[in-house]
Amino acid sequence: MQGQMMNQPLLISSLLVHAERHHGNQEIVSRRTEGDIHRYSYRDLAERARRMANALERLGVGFAQRVGTLAWNGYRHLELYYGASGAGVVLHTLNPRLHPDQLVWIADDAEDQVMFFDLTFLPLIEATASRFRTVRHFVLMADRAAMPKDSAIPGLICYEDLLEQASDDYDWPMFDENTASSLCYTSGTTGNPKGVLYSHRSTILHAYGSALPDSCGLSARDVVLPVVPMFHVNAWGTPYAALMVGAKLVFPGPALDGKSLYDLFEAEGVTFSAGVPTVWQGLLAHVEENGLQFSSMNRTVIGGSACPPAMIEAFEGKYGVQVLHGWGMTEMSPLGTVCALKPGQDRLSEDAQMRIKRKQGRAIFGVDMKIVDAEGAELPWDGETSGELLVRGPWILQSYFNRADTPLIDDRAGLGWFPTGDVATIDADGFMQITDRTKDVIKSGGEWISSIDLENIAMGHPAVAMAACIAAHHPKWDERPLLLVMPKPGKSVTRDEILACFDGRVPRWWLPDDVVFVDSIPLGATGKMQKNKLRETFRGYRLPTI
Amino acid sequence: MQGQMMNQPLLISSLLVHAERHHGNQEIVSRRTEGDIHRYSYRDLAERARRMANALERLGVGFAQRVGTLAWNGYRHLELYYGASGAGVVLHTLNPRLHPDQLVWIADDAEDQVMFFDLTFLPLIEATASRFRTVRHFVLMADRAAMPKDSAIPGLICYEDLLEQASDDYDWPMFDENTASSLCYTSGTTGNPKGVLYSHRSTILHAYGSALPDSCGLSARDVVLPVVPMFHVNAWGTPYAALMVGAKLVFPGPALDGKSLYDLFEAEGVTFSAGVPTVWQGLLAHVEENGLQFSSMNRTVIGGSACPPAMIEAFEGKYGVQVLHGWGMTEMSPLGTVCALKPGQDRLSEDAQMRIKRKQGRAIFGVDMKIVDAEGAELPWDGETSGELLVRGPWILQSYFNRADTPLIDDRAGLGWFPTGDVATIDADGFMQITDRTKDVIKSGGEWISSIDLENIAMGHPAVAMAACIAAHHPKWDERPLLLVMPKPGKSVTRDEILACFDGRVPRWWLPDDVVFVDSIPLGATGKMQKNKLRETFRGYRLPTI
C-alpha cells in the first residue's frame, strides 16, 4: 500500500523557487574576477537563472546534455548551477588547476556542449579551444567591457550578452528526481579521471544532511563564504544548502590569499566558512601577523585532508572559531562525517576534547559506514582496530559516469558499500579517524601499520624536512615499513636517531625495518607525496635481515 | 539521463539502524503508566523493535496491514513506531480522548488487526472490545505483574510476553519508500474523521526538515521531551527526528500536569520540548507559583493553536526559554512553518520582535505556501492582505486514506495545492500569520473580515467572559459581522460600550452590525467555540438596517 502524500520530486529548481519566494531579499555578494565587489539578491539570481535556462535552449543544449564550467566561486557560476541543472541540463564543473591535456580529455569524455569560463582562464581556453571535440560554444563569464577585442576563439560569446538576449520568462520543468544534475571528475593516482554523476535527489538529500545542526548547522541568519571551490565537489554543497535555509552567500572569486579572504570575512560579516587546511594556513598567518581577530565568524568546516591539531587549537583557542573537522569524497557529494561532539564530551578536559576533535567525526544521517578486514568482515568500533572504510547512502556513488561496472562491494544482505580507499578506526561513540590509504598501509603478517603515523613521527625530528613510509617486500611478514627521509638542507641525522623517535610512541613491531636518506620526495599537483612513484623506485629493495 | 548515485530508499527502519549503530548508548527515559521511571538505550530500543517485528508476523499481521495504538508517550509506543513501520506494517495511532463510538468507527475504517493499549485505557477497551470489526488481538502494553487477573477481553495478550516469545533476529526489509508507514485520523467539524496516510518517504523528509536549525534545530546534545502526544500527528515527528540526530528522548507518559512535567524536565536535563499552549499554561503556572526556573530547557516549539503573546513573553523574558511559534496540520506531517527570525530581526526593538513572534513563521524548505482570493488568484505578501492559505510539498497530503478523490486545487501550471481551511496574511519576509478559518471569516462585499480579531478585541472588555463573531446575511454586502457576547457573571455591559472597544483598532467597515447578548456559547471537546452551532442558531437573523 502506498502512502497518500504528494508525489513531489526533489529537484534543484525547488531550492531556487523556495529562496526566491521565501528569502527573495537575501544577499549574494561576490568578489569578481574583474576585481570589484558585486551584490544582488536571491530574487535577482532567480531571474538570471531563468534567463540562463532559456539561453541554453537557444544554444541548442538539450535535456541531460552537459555544459562545462571553468570558474571561480561567484554569482555567475551560481546562475549556471541553477540555470543549467534546473532546466535538466547537467552542470559539469572542471578543475582549472588540472593540466590542459587532462581538461580536454575530461571535457571530451563528458561530451560538454558549451564551455563557460572566467576571464582568468581566457589564455587557457585560447590555447585549447580547437582541441575540444564536442564543445560548440565558448562563453566568457564577463561584462561586455571586459571582452577581448580579438580572440583566437571562434564565435566567442559574452555571458552578459547571452543573458540579455534571453527572456526571464521560464517555468522550471518537473521531472524524475533521479535525473542527473551535475558532474564532477575525480583524479585518482592511476588511470584516467572518473566522473561522478550526481542526481537532483542526491543533491537535495545531501543539502538537508549538511545543513543539520551537527553538520554545518546553517540558518537564515548565517553568512556563508565557501572558500572551497565550486569546481571541487560543488563547494561541498554550500551553494545548495545556503538556498535551502536562506543564508547570505559570499563568494571570494579568485582572491584566496589570507588578506583578501580576511577583508571579505569582516566586510560582509561572514559567520560560517568551509575549506581545506592549506587555505586556512594562509588566512591564519595573515591574522596572526597583523594581530587581528574575527569579529563575526564563529565556525568553519575543515576537510579535504586531515586538519593539523595546531590549526584546531589556533582557531578555537585564540580566535573563538569552532572547527568542524569533516571528511568526505567526490564520490560522496561529498559530506560523510563531521566531528560534532556528543553529550558530555563538551565537559571533558581540553586534552580529551582535542583527542576527539582530531578525528574526522561521526556519520550524518544518510551515510552509514563500517571498517572491514581483508576478507570483508566488519571490525570492532574500539578506536584502535583499523580497517578499510566502506560507506553507503543515498548521496554516495553507485557507478562512475558512463560506466556500467560498479566499484561497490555487496554485504551478506546484498547491500552495496562503496570502498573509500581509506583506512580508519571508529571508536565506541562512532567517531571515525582516517589512519591511512589502503594502498599506502603496510600489511605486516596480516596486521596493518599506518604509514601516516610513522611519517608524522619522523617529521617531528628537527633535522627532517620530509619523510615517506612505504611497504617493502619481506619474505616472512610479506610487507615491512621502509622509511625514506629527506633531511633539511645543511642538517644531518643518523638512522639510529630517526629510529629513536619511535620509542614508546608506536608498538615495537611497527618500527621501520630500514631508513633510507633521499635527496628529494616527489610531490603531485596538489602537494601530496607521490608514493606510487616511490614504490616504483624502491621495488625490489632488500631489507636488512637482523 | 539518470544520476549514478546509490538507489537507497528513505525508510523509517534506517533511522533505527542509524541510531543503533552511531548512537547506541544514547538514552531513552520514560515515565510509565505504571508510575515509575524506565530508562534504556537506543541499542535496547532497536533490539526490542526487532522482536516486535517478529511478534507482529507471529500475530499474522501482513505487509501494509494496520495495527492500532491507544497509548501515551513512552518507550513501548516508540517500539511500535519502529517495529511496525520498519516491518512494512502501518502504525495507526488513535486519540484516546475521542468518544468510544468514534474510536470504534476509526479502527473499523482503518481495518486495524491488532490493538495495543496502555493500562489507562483498559476500561475503555473492556467496554468496546466486542465492537471492533477487524481487531483480532488486544495487547496490553504493561508488565506481566500489571496484567488484570480477569478480563472481559478475550485472549488478552501481555506486551512483555509477546516480546519475550519473539526472536530479536530480524533483518529490516527494503521496499519502495512511498510505502505507507503510519496513519492518523483528523476530526473535522463535519462528517466522519478522515485518515492521513503517511509514507516512509514523507516521514524521513519531514524529519530532515524539522531538525534544521531554523525549525527545531536538533543535535545529539539535545534532550527532547515531546509533550505533544504520540497519538497526535506522531508527536510532531519528534520520535523520528530525535533518532535522526541521536538526541536523548524523554517521555512523560500520562503525567502532563505542570509539576510532573517540570520535575522530569529538571531531572533529565531536557533542552527542547514541543506542545500546545494549554499544556504550557499548566507548566508555567506551576513554575510561577513555586518561584522556579528552568535549568536546562532552552527552547520549545509551541503550536496546535496560536500561542498567546503573554506566553511568549513569559517564556522568553522570565525564563530564558526561546519560543518557536509553529504551525502545521495533521495533513502536513505536521510541520509547515516555524517562526525563526531572519537576519537583523534579532536587533529590532522588543516590541518589533514580538510583532514577528506572534506570527506562525516562515516555511521550512519542503513546504511552499501562498494565499489566494475566492477565485484562486495569488494575493500579495504585504502582511495586510488575507486570503485562504494553500500549501504543497512532499510531506503534505495528496488524498485521504481509502479515498480516491483529492482535495487539492491545481494551479495554472498543473501543480496541486492543499487548501488548509485557514485564512492568513504573509508579510514581505515570508512570515505567515493565521487570522481566521475560511468557514468563520466574514465575507463582506468581497472583502474579508477576521472573526478572530473582532472576538479578541471584544474579549478585552473587562465585563466580557466570551465573545463569538459570526457572519449574518446582509442583502447588500452578502455577509456582515454579528457579535455574540456572554457577559461575566454579575457584570453588565451595553451594546455601545462593546462597539466603542473597536474604535481605532479595526477599519470602520469591520465594525459588527449588531451585538447580541447570550447566556452561553457552546464549546467542543477540545475547548474550541462551536461556531457551526451558533451559525445554525442565528440562521435567518435579521441585522438592523441603519
Coordinates of C-alpha atoms in Angstrom, one line a residue, chain A residues 21-345:
Chain A
R21 CA 9.7 33.2 -2.7
H22 CA 10.7 33.0 1.0
H23 CA 14.1 34.8 1.0
G24 CA 13.9 37.0 -2.0
N25 CA 15.7 39.9 -0.4
Q26 CA 18.6 37.9 0.9
E27 CA 22.0 39.0 -0.5
I28 CA 24.6 37.3 -2.6
V29 CA 28.0 39.1 -2.6
S30 CA 30.8 38.2 -5.0
R31 CA 34.3 39.4 -5.5
R32 CA 34.5 39.3 -9.2
T33 CA 37.4 38.2 -11.5
E34 CA 37.1 41.8 -12.8
G35 CA 38.3 42.8 -9.3
D36 CA 35.2 44.7 -7.9
I37 CA 32.5 43.6 -5.4
H38 CA 29.2 42.7 -6.9
R39 CA 26.0 42.3 -4.9
Y40 CA 22.5 41.3 -5.7
S41 CA 19.6 39.3 -4.2
Y42 CA 18.2 35.8 -4.4
R43 CA 15.4 37.4 -6.4
D44 CA 17.9 38.6 -9.0
L45 CA 19.6 35.2 -9.0
A46 CA 16.3 33.5 -9.8
E47 CA 15.6 35.9 -12.6
R48 CA 19.0 35.5 -14.2
A49 CA 18.9 31.7 -13.8
R50 CA 15.7 31.7 -15.7
R51 CA 17.3 33.7 -18.4
M52 CA 20.2 31.2 -18.4
A53 CA 17.8 28.3 -18.8
N54 CA 16.3 30.0 -21.9
A55 CA 19.8 30.9 -23.2
L56 CA 20.9 27.3 -23.0
E57 CA 17.9 26.2 -25.0
R58 CA 18.8 28.9 -27.6
L59 CA 22.3 27.5 -27.8
G60 CA 20.8 24.1 -28.6
V61 CA 21.6 22.4 -25.4
G62 CA 19.2 19.6 -24.8
F63 CA 17.8 17.8 -21.7
A64 CA 20.6 15.8 -20.0
Q65 CA 23.4 17.2 -22.2
R66 CA 26.4 18.5 -20.4
V67 CA 27.8 22.1 -20.2
G68 CA 31.3 22.7 -18.7
T69 CA 32.5 25.5 -16.4
L70 CA 36.0 26.7 -15.6
A71 CA 35.2 29.3 -13.0
W72 CA 35.9 30.6 -9.5
N73 CA 33.2 31.0 -6.8
G74 CA 30.9 33.8 -7.9
Y75 CA 27.4 34.7 -8.8
R76 CA 27.6 33.8 -12.5
H77 CA 28.8 30.3 -11.6
L78 CA 25.8 30.1 -9.2
E79 CA 23.5 31.1 -12.0
L80 CA 24.8 28.2 -14.0
Y81 CA 24.4 25.9 -11.0
Y82 CA 20.7 26.6 -11.0
G83 CA 20.0 27.7 -14.6
A84 CA 21.6 24.5 -16.1
S85 CA 20.6 21.9 -13.5
G86 CA 17.1 23.4 -13.1
A87 CA 16.4 23.0 -16.8
G88 CA 17.5 19.4 -16.7
V89 CA 21.0 20.2 -18.2
V90 CA 23.9 18.6 -16.5
L91 CA 26.4 21.1 -15.0
H92 CA 30.0 19.8 -15.4
T93 CA 32.4 21.8 -13.2
L94 CA 36.0 21.4 -14.4
N95 CA 39.1 22.0 -12.1
P96 CA 41.2 24.7 -13.8
R97 CA 44.2 23.5 -11.9
L98 CA 44.5 20.3 -14.0
H99 CA 46.9 20.0 -16.9
P100 CA 45.3 21.3 -20.2
D101 CA 45.6 17.8 -21.7
Q102 CA 43.6 16.4 -18.9
L103 CA 41.0 19.2 -19.1
V104 CA 40.5 18.5 -22.8
W105 CA 40.2 14.7 -22.1
I106 CA 37.6 15.3 -19.4
A107 CA 35.5 17.7 -21.5
D108 CA 35.6 15.2 -24.3
D109 CA 34.7 12.3 -22.1
A110 CA 31.7 14.3 -20.7
E111 CA 30.8 15.5 -24.2
D112 CA 30.4 19.0 -23.0
Q113 CA 28.4 21.1 -25.4
V114 CA 29.2 24.6 -24.1
M115 CA 32.2 25.8 -22.1
F116 CA 31.7 28.7 -19.7
F117 CA 34.9 30.2 -18.3
D118 CA 36.1 33.1 -16.2
L119 CA 38.4 35.9 -17.5
T120 CA 41.3 34.2 -15.7
F121 CA 41.1 31.2 -18.0
L122 CA 40.9 33.1 -21.3
P123 CA 44.5 32.2 -22.2
L124 CA 43.9 28.6 -21.3
I125 CA 40.8 28.4 -23.5
E126 CA 42.5 30.3 -26.3
A127 CA 45.3 27.7 -26.3
T128 CA 42.9 24.7 -26.1
A129 CA 39.7 25.7 -27.8
S130 CA 40.4 23.9 -31.1
R131 CA 41.1 20.7 -29.3
F132 CA 37.7 20.1 -27.6
R133 CA 35.8 17.5 -29.6
T134 CA 32.2 18.3 -28.6
V135 CA 32.2 21.9 -27.4
R136 CA 30.1 24.0 -29.8
H137 CA 30.1 27.3 -27.9
F138 CA 32.5 29.2 -25.7
V139 CA 31.1 31.7 -23.3
L140 CA 33.3 34.2 -21.4
M141 CA 31.8 34.9 -18.0
A142 CA 32.4 38.7 -18.0
D143 CA 30.9 42.1 -18.8
R144 CA 30.9 43.3 -22.3
A145 CA 33.7 45.8 -21.4
A146 CA 36.0 43.0 -20.4
M147 CA 35.6 41.1 -23.6
P148 CA 38.8 40.7 -25.7
K149 CA 38.9 42.7 -29.0
D150 CA 40.4 39.9 -30.9
S151 CA 40.2 36.4 -29.8
A152 CA 41.5 33.2 -31.2
I153 CA 38.3 31.6 -30.0
P154 CA 35.8 31.3 -32.9
G155 CA 32.4 32.9 -32.1
L156 CA 33.3 33.7 -28.5
I157 CA 30.1 34.7 -26.6
C158 CA 29.8 37.3 -23.9
Y159 CA 27.9 35.9 -20.9
E160 CA 26.1 39.2 -20.3
D161 CA 25.0 39.4 -23.9
L162 CA 23.8 35.8 -23.7
L163 CA 21.6 36.6 -20.7
E164 CA 20.4 39.9 -22.0
Q165 CA 19.1 38.3 -25.2
A166 CA 17.2 35.6 -23.3
S167 CA 13.8 36.0 -21.8
D168 CA 13.4 35.7 -18.0
D169 CA 10.0 34.0 -18.5
Y170 CA 10.6 30.3 -17.8
D171 CA 8.8 27.6 -15.9
W172 CA 11.1 25.1 -14.3
P173 CA 10.3 21.7 -15.7
M174 CA 9.2 18.8 -13.4
F175 CA 11.0 15.5 -14.0
D176 CA 12.1 12.4 -12.2
E177 CA 14.3 13.3 -9.2
N178 CA 16.8 10.7 -10.1
T179 CA 17.7 12.7 -13.3
A180 CA 21.4 13.6 -13.5
S181 CA 22.1 17.2 -12.3
S182 CA 25.8 17.7 -12.2
L183 CA 29.1 16.0 -12.9
C184 CA 32.5 16.2 -11.2
Y185 CA 35.6 14.3 -12.1
T186 CA 37.9 12.8 -9.5
S187 CA 41.5 12.3 -10.5
G188 CA 42.9 9.2 -9.0
T189 CA 46.6 8.5 -8.9
T190 CA 46.3 5.8 -11.6
G191 CA 44.3 5.7 -14.8
N192 CA 42.1 8.3 -16.3
P193 CA 39.9 10.6 -14.2
K194 CA 36.5 9.3 -13.5
G195 CA 33.2 11.2 -13.4
V196 CA 30.8 11.2 -10.6
L197 CA 27.3 12.0 -11.8
Y198 CA 25.1 13.4 -9.1
S199 CA 21.3 13.4 -9.3
H200 CA 18.7 16.0 -8.2
R201 CA 17.6 13.7 -5.4
S202 CA 21.2 13.0 -4.1
T203 CA 21.9 16.8 -4.2
I204 CA 18.8 17.8 -2.2
L205 CA 19.2 15.0 0.4
H206 CA 22.8 16.0 0.8
A207 CA 21.8 19.6 1.3
Y208 CA 19.3 18.6 4.1
G209 CA 22.0 16.4 5.7
S210 CA 24.7 19.1 5.5
A211 CA 22.5 21.9 7.0
L212 CA 21.7 19.9 10.1
P213 CA 22.9 21.3 13.5
D214 CA 25.6 18.6 13.9
S215 CA 26.8 19.1 10.3
C216 CA 27.2 22.7 9.1
G217 CA 24.2 23.9 11.2
L218 CA 23.0 26.5 8.7
S219 CA 20.3 29.1 9.3
A220 CA 18.9 32.1 7.6
R221 CA 21.0 34.2 10.0
D222 CA 24.2 32.7 8.6
V223 CA 26.6 34.4 6.2
V224 CA 28.2 31.6 4.3
L225 CA 31.5 32.0 2.5
P226 CA 32.6 28.9 0.7
V227 CA 36.4 29.0 0.2
V228 CA 36.3 25.5 -1.2
P229 CA 35.9 26.0 -4.9
M230 CA 32.6 25.4 -6.8
F231 CA 34.7 23.3 -9.2
H232 CA 35.6 21.0 -6.2
V233 CA 32.6 18.7 -5.4
N234 CA 30.2 21.7 -5.7
A235 CA 31.9 23.6 -3.0
W236 CA 30.9 20.8 -0.6
G237 CA 27.3 21.5 -1.4
T238 CA 27.2 25.0 0.2
P239 CA 25.6 26.6 -2.9
Y240 CA 22.6 24.3 -2.4
A241 CA 22.4 24.3 1.4
A242 CA 22.5 28.1 1.6
L243 CA 19.5 28.5 -0.6
M244 CA 17.7 25.7 1.3
V245 CA 17.9 27.8 4.6
G246 CA 18.0 31.3 3.1
A247 CA 21.5 32.2 4.2
K248 CA 23.5 35.1 2.8
L249 CA 26.2 33.9 0.4
V250 CA 29.6 35.5 -0.1
F251 CA 31.9 34.4 -2.9
P252 CA 35.7 35.1 -2.9
G253 CA 36.3 34.8 -6.6
P254 CA 39.9 34.2 -7.4
A255 CA 41.3 36.1 -4.4
L256 CA 42.1 33.2 -1.9
D257 CA 45.1 34.8 -0.2
G258 CA 44.8 35.5 3.6
K259 CA 44.4 39.3 3.4
S260 CA 41.7 39.2 0.7
L261 CA 39.7 36.5 2.5
Y262 CA 40.0 38.2 5.9
D263 CA 38.9 41.5 4.5
L264 CA 35.8 39.9 2.9
F265 CA 35.0 37.9 6.1
E266 CA 35.0 41.2 8.0
A267 CA 33.3 43.4 5.5
E268 CA 30.4 41.0 4.9
G269 CA 30.0 39.6 8.5
V270 CA 30.8 36.0 7.5
T271 CA 29.7 33.6 10.2
F272 CA 30.5 30.3 8.5
S273 CA 33.1 29.1 6.1
A274 CA 34.4 25.8 4.6
G275 CA 37.8 24.9 3.1
V276 CA 40.9 22.8 3.1
P277 CA 43.7 23.2 5.7
T278 CA 46.2 24.9 3.2
V279 CA 43.9 27.8 2.6
W280 CA 43.3 28.3 6.4
Q281 CA 47.1 28.3 6.9
G282 CA 47.3 31.4 4.7
L283 CA 44.4 33.0 6.5
L284 CA 45.7 32.3 10.0
A285 CA 49.2 33.5 9.1
H286 CA 47.7 36.9 7.9
V287 CA 45.6 37.2 11.1
E288 CA 48.5 36.3 13.3
E289 CA 51.0 38.6 11.6
N290 CA 48.7 41.6 11.9
G291 CA 47.3 40.9 15.4
L292 CA 43.7 40.6 14.0
Q293 CA 40.6 38.9 15.3
F294 CA 37.5 37.6 13.6
S295 CA 34.5 39.7 14.6
S296 CA 31.7 37.6 13.1
M297 CA 33.0 34.2 12.1
N298 CA 32.0 31.6 14.6
R299 CA 32.6 28.2 12.9
T300 CA 34.2 26.6 9.9
V301 CA 34.2 23.2 8.4
I302 CA 37.8 22.0 7.6
G303 CA 38.2 18.9 5.4
G304 CA 39.8 17.7 2.2
S305 CA 42.8 16.4 4.2
A306 CA 43.3 15.9 7.9
C307 CA 43.3 19.2 9.9
P308 CA 46.5 19.7 11.9
P309 CA 45.7 19.8 15.6
A310 CA 47.7 23.1 15.9
M311 CA 45.2 24.6 13.5
I312 CA 42.2 23.5 15.5
E313 CA 43.9 24.9 18.6
A314 CA 44.6 28.2 17.0
F315 CA 41.1 28.7 15.6
E316 CA 39.3 27.6 18.8
G317 CA 41.8 28.9 21.4
K318 CA 43.0 32.2 20.0
Y319 CA 40.1 33.2 17.8
G320 CA 37.0 31.7 19.2
V321 CA 36.1 30.0 15.9
Q322 CA 34.7 26.5 16.3
V323 CA 36.4 24.0 13.9
L324 CA 34.2 21.3 12.5
H325 CA 36.6 18.7 11.3
G326 CA 34.9 16.9 8.4
W327 CA 35.5 14.1 5.9
G328 CA 34.1 13.2 2.6
M329 CA 34.9 12.4 -1.0
T330 CA 33.9 13.4 -4.5
E331 CA 32.0 10.1 -4.7
M332 CA 30.0 11.2 -1.6
S333 CA 28.7 14.6 -2.7
P334 CA 31.0 15.0 -0.5
L335 CA 30.0 15.0 3.1
G336 CA 30.3 11.8 5.1
T337 CA 31.3 12.8 8.7
V338 CA 31.5 15.9 10.8
C339 CA 33.2 16.0 14.2
A340 CA 30.4 17.4 16.3
L341 CA 30.7 16.5 20.0
K342 CA 28.3 14.1 21.7
P343 CA 26.6 15.0 25.0
G344 CA 29.0 15.2 27.9
Q345 CA 32.1 15.5 25.7

